Short mmCIF file of N, CA and C in Angstrom, two decimals:
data_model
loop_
_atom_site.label_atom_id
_atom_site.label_comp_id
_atom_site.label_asym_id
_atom_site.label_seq_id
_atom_site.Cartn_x
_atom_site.Cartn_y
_atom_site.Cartn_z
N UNK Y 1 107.06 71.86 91.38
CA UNK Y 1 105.75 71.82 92.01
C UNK Y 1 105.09 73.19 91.90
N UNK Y 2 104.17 73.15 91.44
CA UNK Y 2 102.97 74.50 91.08
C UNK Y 2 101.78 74.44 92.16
N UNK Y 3 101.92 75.96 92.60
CA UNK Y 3 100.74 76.00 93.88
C UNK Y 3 99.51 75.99 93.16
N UNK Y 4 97.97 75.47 93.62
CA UNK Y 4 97.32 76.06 93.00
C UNK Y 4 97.09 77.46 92.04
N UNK Y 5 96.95 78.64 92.95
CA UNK Y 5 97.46 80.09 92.31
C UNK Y 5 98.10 80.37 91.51
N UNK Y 6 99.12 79.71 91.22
CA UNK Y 6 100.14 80.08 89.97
C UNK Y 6 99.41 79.52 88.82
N UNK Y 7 99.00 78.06 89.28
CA UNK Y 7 98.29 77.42 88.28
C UNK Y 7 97.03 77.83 87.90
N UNK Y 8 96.14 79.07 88.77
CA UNK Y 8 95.07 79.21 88.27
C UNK Y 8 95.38 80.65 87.39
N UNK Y 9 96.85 81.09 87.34
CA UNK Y 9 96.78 82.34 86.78
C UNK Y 9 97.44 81.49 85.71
N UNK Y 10 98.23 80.82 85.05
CA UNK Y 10 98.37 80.31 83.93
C UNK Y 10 97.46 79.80 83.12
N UNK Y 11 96.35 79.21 84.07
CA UNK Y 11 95.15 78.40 83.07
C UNK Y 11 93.92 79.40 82.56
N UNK Y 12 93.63 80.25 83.85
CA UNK Y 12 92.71 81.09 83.68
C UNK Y 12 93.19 82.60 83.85
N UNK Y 13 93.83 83.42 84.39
CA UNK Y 13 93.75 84.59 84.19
C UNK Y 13 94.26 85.12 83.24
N UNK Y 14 95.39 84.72 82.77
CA UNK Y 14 96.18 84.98 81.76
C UNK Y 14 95.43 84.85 80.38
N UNK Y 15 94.60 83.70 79.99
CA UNK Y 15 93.67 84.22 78.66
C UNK Y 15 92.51 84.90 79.21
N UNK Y 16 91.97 84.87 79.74
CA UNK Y 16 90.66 86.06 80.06
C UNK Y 16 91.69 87.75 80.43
N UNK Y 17 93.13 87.95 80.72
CA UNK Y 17 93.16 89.37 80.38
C UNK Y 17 93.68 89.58 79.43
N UNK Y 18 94.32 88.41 78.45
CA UNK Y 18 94.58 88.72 77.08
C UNK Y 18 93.51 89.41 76.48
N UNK Y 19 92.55 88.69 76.70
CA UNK Y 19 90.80 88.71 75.94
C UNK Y 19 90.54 90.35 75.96
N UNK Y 20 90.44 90.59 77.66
CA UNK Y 20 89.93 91.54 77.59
C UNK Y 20 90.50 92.63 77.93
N UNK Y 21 91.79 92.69 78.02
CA UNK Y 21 93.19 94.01 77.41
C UNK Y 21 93.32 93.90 75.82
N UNK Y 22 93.29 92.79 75.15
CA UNK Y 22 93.80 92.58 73.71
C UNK Y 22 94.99 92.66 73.55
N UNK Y 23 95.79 92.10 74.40
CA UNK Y 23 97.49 91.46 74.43
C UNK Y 23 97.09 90.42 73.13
N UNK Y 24 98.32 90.44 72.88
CA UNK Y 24 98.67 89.57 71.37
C UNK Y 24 99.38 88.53 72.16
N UNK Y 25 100.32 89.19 73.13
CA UNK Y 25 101.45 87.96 73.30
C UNK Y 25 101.56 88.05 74.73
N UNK Y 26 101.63 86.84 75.41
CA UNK Y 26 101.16 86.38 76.75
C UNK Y 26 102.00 86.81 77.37
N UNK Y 27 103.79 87.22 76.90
CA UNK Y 27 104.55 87.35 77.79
C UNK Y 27 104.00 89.13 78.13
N UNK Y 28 102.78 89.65 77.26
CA UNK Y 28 102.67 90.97 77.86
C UNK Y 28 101.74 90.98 78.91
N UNK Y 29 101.22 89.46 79.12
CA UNK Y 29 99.94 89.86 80.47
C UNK Y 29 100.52 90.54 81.76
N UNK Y 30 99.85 90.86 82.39
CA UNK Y 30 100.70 91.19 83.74
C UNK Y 30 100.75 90.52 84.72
N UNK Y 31 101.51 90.01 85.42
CA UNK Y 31 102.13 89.63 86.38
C UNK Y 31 102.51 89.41 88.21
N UNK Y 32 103.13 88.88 88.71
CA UNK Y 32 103.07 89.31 90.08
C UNK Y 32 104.63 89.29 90.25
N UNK Y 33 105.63 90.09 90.51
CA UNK Y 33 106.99 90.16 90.69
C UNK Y 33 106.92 89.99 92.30
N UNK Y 34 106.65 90.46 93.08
CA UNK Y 34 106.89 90.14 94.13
C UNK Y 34 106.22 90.99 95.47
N UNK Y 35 106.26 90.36 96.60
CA UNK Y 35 105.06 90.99 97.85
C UNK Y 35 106.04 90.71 98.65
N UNK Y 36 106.08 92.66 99.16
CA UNK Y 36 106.87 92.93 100.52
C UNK Y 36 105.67 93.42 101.43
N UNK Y 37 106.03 92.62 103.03
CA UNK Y 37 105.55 92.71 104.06
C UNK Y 37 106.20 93.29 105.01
N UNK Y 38 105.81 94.63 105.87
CA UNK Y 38 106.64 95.35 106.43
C UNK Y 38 105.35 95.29 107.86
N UNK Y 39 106.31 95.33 109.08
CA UNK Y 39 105.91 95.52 110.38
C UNK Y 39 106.88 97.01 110.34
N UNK Y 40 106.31 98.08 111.02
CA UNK Y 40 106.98 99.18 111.75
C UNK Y 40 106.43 98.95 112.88
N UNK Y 41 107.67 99.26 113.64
CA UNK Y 41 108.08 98.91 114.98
C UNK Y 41 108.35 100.42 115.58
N UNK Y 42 107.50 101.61 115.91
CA UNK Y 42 107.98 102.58 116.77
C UNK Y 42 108.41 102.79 117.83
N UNK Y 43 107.70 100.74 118.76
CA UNK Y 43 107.86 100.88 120.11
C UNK Y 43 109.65 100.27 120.33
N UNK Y 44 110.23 100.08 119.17
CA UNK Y 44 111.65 99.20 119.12
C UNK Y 44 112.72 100.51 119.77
N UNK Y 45 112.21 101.86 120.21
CA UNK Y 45 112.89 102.42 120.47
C UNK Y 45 113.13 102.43 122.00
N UNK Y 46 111.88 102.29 122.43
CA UNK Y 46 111.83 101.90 124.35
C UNK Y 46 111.77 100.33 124.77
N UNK Y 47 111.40 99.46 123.46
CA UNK Y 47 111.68 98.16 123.80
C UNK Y 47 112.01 97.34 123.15
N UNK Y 48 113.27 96.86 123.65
CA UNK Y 48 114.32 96.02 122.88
C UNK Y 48 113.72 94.38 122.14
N UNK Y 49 112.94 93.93 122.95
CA UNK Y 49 112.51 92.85 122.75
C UNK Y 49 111.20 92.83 121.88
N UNK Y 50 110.69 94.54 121.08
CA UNK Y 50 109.78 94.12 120.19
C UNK Y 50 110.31 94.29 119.10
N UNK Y 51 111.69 94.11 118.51
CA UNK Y 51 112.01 93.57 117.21
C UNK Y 51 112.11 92.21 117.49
N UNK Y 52 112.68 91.41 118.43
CA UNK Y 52 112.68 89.82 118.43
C UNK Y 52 111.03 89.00 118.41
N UNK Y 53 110.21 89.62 118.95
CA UNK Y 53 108.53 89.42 118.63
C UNK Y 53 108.18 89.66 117.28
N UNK Y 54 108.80 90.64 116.48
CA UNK Y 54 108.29 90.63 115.18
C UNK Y 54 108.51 90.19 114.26
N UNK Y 55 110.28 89.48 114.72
CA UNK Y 55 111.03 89.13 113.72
C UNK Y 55 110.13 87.67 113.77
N UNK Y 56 109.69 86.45 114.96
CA UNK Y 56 109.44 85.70 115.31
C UNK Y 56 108.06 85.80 114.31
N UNK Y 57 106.89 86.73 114.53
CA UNK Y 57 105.74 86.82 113.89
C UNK Y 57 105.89 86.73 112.56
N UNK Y 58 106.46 87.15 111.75
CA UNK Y 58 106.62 87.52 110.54
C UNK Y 58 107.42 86.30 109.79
N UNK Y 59 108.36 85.59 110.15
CA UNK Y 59 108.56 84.22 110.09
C UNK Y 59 108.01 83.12 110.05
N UNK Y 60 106.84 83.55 111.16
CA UNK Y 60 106.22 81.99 110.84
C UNK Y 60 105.13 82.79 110.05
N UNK Y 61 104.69 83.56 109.92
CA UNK Y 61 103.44 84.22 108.71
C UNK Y 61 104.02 84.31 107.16
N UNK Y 62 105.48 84.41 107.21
CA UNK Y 62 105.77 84.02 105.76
C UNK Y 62 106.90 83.24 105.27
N UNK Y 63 107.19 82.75 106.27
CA UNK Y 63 108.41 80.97 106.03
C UNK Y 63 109.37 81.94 105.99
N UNK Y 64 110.16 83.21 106.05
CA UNK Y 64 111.70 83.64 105.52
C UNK Y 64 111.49 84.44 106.74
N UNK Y 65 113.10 84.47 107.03
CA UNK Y 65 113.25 85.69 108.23
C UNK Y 65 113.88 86.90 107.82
N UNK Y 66 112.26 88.03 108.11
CA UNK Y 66 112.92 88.92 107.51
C UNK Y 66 114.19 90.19 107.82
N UNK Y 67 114.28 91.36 106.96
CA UNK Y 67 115.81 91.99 107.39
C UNK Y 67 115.18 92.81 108.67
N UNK Y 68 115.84 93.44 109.44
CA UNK Y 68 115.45 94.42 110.00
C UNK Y 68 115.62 95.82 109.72
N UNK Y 69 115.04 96.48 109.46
CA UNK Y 69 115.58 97.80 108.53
C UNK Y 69 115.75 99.20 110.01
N UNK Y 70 116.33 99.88 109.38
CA UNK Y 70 117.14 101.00 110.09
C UNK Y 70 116.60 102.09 109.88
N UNK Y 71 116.42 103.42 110.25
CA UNK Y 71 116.60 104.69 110.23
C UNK Y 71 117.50 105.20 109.27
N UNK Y 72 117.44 105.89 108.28
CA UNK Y 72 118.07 106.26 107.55
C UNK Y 72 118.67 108.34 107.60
N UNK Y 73 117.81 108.86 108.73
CA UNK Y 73 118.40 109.58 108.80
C UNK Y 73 117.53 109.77 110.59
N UNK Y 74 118.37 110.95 111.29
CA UNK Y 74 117.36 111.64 112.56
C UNK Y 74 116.20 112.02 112.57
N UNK Y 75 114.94 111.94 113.03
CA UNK Y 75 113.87 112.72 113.26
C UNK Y 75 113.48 113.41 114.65
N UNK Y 76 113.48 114.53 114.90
CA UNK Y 76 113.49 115.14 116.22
C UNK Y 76 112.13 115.05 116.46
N UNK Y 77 111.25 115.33 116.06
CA UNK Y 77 110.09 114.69 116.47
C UNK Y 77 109.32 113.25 117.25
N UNK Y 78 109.82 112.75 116.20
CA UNK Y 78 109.30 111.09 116.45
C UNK Y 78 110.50 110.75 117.17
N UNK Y 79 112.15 111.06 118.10
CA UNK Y 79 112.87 111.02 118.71
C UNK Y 79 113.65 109.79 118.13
N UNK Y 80 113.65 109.56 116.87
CA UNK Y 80 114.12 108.53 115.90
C UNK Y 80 115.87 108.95 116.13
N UNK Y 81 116.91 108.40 116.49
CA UNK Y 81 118.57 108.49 115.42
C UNK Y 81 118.59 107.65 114.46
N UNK Y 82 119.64 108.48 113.76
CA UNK Y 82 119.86 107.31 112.50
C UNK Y 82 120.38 106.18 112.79
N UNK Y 83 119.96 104.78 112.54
CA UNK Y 83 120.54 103.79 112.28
C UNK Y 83 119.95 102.72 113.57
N UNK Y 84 118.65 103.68 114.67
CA UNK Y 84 117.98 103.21 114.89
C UNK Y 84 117.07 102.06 114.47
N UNK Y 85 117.07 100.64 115.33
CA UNK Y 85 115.87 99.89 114.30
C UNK Y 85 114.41 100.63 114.38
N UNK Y 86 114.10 100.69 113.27
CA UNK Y 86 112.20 101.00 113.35
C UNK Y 86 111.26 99.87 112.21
N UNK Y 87 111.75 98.53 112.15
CA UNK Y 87 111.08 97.95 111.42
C UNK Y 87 111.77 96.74 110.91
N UNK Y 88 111.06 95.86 110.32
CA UNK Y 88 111.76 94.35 109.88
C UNK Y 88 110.08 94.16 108.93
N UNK Y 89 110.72 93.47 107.42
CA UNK Y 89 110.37 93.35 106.27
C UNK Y 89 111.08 92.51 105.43
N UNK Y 90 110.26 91.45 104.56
CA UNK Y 90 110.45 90.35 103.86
C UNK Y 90 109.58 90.50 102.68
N UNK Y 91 110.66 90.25 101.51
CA UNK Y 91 110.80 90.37 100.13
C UNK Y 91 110.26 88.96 99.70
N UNK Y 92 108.91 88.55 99.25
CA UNK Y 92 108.73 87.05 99.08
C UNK Y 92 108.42 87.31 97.08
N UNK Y 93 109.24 86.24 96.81
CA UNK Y 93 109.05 86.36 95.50
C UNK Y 93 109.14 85.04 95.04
N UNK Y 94 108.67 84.23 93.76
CA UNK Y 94 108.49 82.58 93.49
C UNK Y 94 107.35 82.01 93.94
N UNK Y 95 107.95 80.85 94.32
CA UNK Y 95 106.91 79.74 95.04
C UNK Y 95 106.61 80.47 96.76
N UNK Y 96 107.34 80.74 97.37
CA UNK Y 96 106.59 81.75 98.69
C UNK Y 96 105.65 82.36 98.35
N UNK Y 97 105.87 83.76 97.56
CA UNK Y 97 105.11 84.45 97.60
C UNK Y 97 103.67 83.94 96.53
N UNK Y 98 103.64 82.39 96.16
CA UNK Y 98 102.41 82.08 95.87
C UNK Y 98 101.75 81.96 96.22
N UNK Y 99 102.41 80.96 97.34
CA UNK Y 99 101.97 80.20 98.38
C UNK Y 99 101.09 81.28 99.74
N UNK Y 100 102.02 82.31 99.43
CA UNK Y 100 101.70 83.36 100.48
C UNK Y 100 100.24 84.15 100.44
N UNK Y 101 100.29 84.56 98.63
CA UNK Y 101 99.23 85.09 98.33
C UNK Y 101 98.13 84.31 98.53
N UNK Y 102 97.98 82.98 98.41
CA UNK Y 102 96.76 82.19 98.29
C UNK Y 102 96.48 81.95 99.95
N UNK Y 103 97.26 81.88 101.01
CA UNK Y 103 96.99 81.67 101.85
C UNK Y 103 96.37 83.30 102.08
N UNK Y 104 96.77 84.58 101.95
CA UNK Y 104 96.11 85.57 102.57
C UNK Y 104 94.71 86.19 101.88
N UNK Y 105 94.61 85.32 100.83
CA UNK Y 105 92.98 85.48 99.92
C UNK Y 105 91.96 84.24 100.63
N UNK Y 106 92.43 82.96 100.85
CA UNK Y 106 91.57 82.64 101.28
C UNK Y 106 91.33 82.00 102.01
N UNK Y 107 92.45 81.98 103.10
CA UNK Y 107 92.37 82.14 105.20
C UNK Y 107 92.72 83.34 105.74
N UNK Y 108 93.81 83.88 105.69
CA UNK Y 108 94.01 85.33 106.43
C UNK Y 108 92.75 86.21 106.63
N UNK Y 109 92.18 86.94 105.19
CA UNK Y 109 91.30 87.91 105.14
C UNK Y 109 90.02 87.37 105.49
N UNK Y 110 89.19 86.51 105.11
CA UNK Y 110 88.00 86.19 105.93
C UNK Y 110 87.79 86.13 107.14
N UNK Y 111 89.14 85.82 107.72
CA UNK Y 111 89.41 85.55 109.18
C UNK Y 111 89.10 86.69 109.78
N UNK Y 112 89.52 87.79 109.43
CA UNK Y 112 89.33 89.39 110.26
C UNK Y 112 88.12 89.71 110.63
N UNK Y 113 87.85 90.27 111.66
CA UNK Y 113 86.60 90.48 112.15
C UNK Y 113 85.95 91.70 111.71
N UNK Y 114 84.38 91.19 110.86
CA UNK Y 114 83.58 92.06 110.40
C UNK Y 114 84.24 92.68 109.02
N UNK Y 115 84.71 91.68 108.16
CA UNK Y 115 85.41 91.72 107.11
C UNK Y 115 84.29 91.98 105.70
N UNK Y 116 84.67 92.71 105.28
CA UNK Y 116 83.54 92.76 103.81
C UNK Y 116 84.32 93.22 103.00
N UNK Y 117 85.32 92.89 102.59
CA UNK Y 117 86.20 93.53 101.37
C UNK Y 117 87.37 93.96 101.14
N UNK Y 118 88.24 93.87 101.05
CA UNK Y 118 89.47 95.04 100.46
C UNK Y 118 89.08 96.19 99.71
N UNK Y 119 89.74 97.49 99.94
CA UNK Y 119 89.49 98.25 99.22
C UNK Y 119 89.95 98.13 97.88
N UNK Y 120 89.37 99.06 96.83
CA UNK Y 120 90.00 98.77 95.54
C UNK Y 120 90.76 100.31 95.31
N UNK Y 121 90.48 101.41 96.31
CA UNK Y 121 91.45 102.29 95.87
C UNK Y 121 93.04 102.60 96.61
N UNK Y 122 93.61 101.41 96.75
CA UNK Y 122 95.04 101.74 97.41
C UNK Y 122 95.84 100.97 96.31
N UNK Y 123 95.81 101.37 95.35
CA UNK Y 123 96.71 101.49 93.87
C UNK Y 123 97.34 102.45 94.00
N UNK Y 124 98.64 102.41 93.41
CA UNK Y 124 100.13 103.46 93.81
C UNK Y 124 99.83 104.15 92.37
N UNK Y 125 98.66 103.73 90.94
CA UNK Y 125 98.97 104.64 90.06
C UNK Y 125 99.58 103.94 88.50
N UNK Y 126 100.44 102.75 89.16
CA UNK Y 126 101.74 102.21 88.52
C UNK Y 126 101.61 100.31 88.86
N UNK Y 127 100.15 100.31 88.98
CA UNK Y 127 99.72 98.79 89.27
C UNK Y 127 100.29 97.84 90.34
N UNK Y 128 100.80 98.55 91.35
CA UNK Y 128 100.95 98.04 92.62
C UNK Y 128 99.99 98.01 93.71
N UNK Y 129 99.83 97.08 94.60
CA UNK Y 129 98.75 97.37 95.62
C UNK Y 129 98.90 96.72 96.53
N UNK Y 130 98.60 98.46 98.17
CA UNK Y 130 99.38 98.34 99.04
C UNK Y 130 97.67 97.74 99.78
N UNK Y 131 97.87 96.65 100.80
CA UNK Y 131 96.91 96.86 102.10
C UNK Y 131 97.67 96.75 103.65
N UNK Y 132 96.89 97.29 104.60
CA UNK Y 132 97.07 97.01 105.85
C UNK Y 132 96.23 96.07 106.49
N UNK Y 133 96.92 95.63 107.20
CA UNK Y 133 95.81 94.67 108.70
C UNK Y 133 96.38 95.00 109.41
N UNK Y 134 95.19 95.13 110.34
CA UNK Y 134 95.47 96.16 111.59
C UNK Y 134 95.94 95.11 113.24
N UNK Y 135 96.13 93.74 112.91
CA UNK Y 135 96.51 92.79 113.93
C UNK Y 135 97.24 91.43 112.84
N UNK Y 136 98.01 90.76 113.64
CA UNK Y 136 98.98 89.86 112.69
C UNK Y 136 97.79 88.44 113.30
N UNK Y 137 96.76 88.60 113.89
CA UNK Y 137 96.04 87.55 114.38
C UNK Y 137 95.37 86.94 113.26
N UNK Y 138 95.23 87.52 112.33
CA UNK Y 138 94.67 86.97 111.10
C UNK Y 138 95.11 85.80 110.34
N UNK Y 139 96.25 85.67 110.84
CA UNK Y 139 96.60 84.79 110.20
C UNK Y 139 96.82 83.43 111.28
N UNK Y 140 96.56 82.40 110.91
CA UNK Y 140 96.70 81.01 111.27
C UNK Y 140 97.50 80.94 112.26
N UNK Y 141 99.11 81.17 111.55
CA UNK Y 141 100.43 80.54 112.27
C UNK Y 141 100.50 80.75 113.14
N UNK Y 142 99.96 82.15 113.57
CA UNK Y 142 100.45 83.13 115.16
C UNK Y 142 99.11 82.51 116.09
N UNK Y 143 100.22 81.74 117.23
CA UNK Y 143 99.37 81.24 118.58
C UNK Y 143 98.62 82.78 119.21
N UNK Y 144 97.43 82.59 119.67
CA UNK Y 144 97.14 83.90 120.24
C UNK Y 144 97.29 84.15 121.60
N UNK Y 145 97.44 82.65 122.08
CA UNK Y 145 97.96 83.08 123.43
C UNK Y 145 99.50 83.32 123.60
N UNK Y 146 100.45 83.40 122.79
CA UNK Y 146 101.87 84.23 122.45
C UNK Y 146 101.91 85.18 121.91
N UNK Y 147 101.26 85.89 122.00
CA UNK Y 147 101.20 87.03 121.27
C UNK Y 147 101.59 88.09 122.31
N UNK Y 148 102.46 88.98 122.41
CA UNK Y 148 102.95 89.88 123.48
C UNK Y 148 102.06 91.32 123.42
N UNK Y 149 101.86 91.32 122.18
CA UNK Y 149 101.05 93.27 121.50
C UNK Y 149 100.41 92.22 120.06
N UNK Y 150 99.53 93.28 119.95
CA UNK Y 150 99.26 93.41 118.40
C UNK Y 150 99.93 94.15 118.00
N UNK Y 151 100.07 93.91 116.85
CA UNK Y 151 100.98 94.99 115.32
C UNK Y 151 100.46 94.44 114.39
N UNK Y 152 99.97 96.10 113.56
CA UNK Y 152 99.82 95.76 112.52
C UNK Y 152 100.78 95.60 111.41
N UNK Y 153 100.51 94.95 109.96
CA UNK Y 153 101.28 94.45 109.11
C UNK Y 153 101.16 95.45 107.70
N UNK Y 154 101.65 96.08 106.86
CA UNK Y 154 101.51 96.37 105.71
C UNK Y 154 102.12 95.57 104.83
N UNK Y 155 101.11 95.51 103.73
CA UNK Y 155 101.68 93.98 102.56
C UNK Y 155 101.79 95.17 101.00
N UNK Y 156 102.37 95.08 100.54
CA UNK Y 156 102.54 95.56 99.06
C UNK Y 156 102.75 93.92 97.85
N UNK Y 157 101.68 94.30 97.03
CA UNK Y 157 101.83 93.09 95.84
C UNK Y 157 101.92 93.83 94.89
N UNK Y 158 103.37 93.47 94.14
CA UNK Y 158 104.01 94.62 93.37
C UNK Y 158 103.45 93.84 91.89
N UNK Y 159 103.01 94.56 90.74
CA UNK Y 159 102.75 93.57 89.60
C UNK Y 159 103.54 94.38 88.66
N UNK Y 160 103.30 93.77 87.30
CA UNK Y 160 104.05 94.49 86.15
C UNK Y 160 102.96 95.01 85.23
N UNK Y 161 102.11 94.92 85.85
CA UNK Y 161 100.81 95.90 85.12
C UNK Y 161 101.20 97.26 85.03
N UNK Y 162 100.58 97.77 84.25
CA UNK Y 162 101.09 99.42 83.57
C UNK Y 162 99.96 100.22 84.49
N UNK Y 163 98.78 99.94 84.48
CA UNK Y 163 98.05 100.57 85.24
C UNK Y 163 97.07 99.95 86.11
N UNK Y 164 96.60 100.85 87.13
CA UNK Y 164 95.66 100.17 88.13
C UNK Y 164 94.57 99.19 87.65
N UNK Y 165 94.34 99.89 86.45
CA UNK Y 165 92.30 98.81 86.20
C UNK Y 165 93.37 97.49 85.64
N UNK Y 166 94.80 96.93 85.20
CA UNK Y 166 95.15 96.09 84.60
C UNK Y 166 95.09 95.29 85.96
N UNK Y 167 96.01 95.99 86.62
CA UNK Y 167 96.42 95.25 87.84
C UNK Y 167 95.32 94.54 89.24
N UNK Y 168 94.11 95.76 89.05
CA UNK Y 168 92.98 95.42 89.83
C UNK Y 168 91.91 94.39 89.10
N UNK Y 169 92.55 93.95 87.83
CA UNK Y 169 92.00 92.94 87.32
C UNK Y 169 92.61 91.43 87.67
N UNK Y 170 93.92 91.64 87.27
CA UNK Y 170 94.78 89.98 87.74
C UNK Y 170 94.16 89.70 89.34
N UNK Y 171 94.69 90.79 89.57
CA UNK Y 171 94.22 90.33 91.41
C UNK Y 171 92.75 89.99 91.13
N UNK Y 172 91.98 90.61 91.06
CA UNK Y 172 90.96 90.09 91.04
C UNK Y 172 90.57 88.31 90.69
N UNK Y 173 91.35 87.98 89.68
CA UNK Y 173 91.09 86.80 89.01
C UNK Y 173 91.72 85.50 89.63
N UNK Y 174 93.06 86.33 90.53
CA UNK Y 174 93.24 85.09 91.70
C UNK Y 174 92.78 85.43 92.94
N UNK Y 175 91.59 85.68 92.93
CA UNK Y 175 90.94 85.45 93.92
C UNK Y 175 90.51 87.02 95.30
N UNK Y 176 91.42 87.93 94.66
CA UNK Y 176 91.37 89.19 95.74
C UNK Y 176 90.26 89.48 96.13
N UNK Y 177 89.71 89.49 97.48
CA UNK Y 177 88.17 89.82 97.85
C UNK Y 177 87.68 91.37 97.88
N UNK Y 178 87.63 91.79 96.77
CA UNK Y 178 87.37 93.44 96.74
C UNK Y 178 85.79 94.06 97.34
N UNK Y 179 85.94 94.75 98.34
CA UNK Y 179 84.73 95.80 98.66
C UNK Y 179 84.20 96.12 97.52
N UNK Y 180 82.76 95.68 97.38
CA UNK Y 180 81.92 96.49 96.42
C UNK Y 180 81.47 97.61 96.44
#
């Protein structure tokens, strides 16, 4: 079973950036390998119960439950130890992360209030592209009257594009709503 999205990048994006990169051979168009979604959690250090809220949010916003990630070393500042939780993040790649992308192009992001665009300069350089939302309310799944805090979400959609204008093109063609 093929989501729309997959199917509109096989029918249509894929010959319009052959066209206009001048790829010879399709297996060089570029791609979508996969979209990690990360919640940081700073408050997981005074409260125990906001990794079980995020783990809960982030589940039903992308069908998989994600890992919870750790501290990897001390910070005396931010009063971090190692091995502290500070975060939980899910690796969606396949049919999820089709499914995922098409739902956050065209319900998630309109949904946000006073919305006019994605930026087009948060390219890593290397045809990846990172955004934030600044509340997980954007999206559908999450009841708003369960909602304990807002947190925001950072999403990375990793492609196999060589460079940004390749990569800010595919997105574009399934649908990415870019700030003019």
């Amino acid at each position: 079973m093929s989501s729309g999205l997959r199917q509109r990048y096989e029918e249509e994006a894929v010959p319009a950036l052959q066209k206009e990169f001048g790829y010879r051979n399709p297996m060089e168009v570029p791609r979508l390998t996969k979209i990690v979604v990360n919640i940081g959690l700073g408050e997981a250090l005074t409260n125990a119960k906001a990794v079980e809220a995020a783990v809960g949010d982030i589940t039903r916003i992308t069908g998989q439950k994600p890992v919870v990630t750790k501290a990897k070393r001390s910070i005396a500042q931010f009063k971090i130890r190692e091995g502290n939780t500070i975060g939980v993040k899910v690796t969606l790649r396949g049919q999820r992360m089709w499914d995922f992308l098409e739902r956050l192009t065209r319900i998630a992001l309109p949904r946000i209030r006073d919305f006019r665009g994605v930026p087009t300069r948060s390219f890593d350089g290397r045809g990846n592209y990172s955004l934030g939302l600044r509340e997980q309310l954007a999206f559908p799944e999450i009841d708003y009257d369960k909602v304990d805090r807002l947190r925001g979400l950072e999403l990375t959609v990793v492609t196999t594009a060589k460079t940004d204008e390749e990569a800010q093109r595919l997105l574009a063609l399934l649908g990415m709503p870019y700030a003019h």
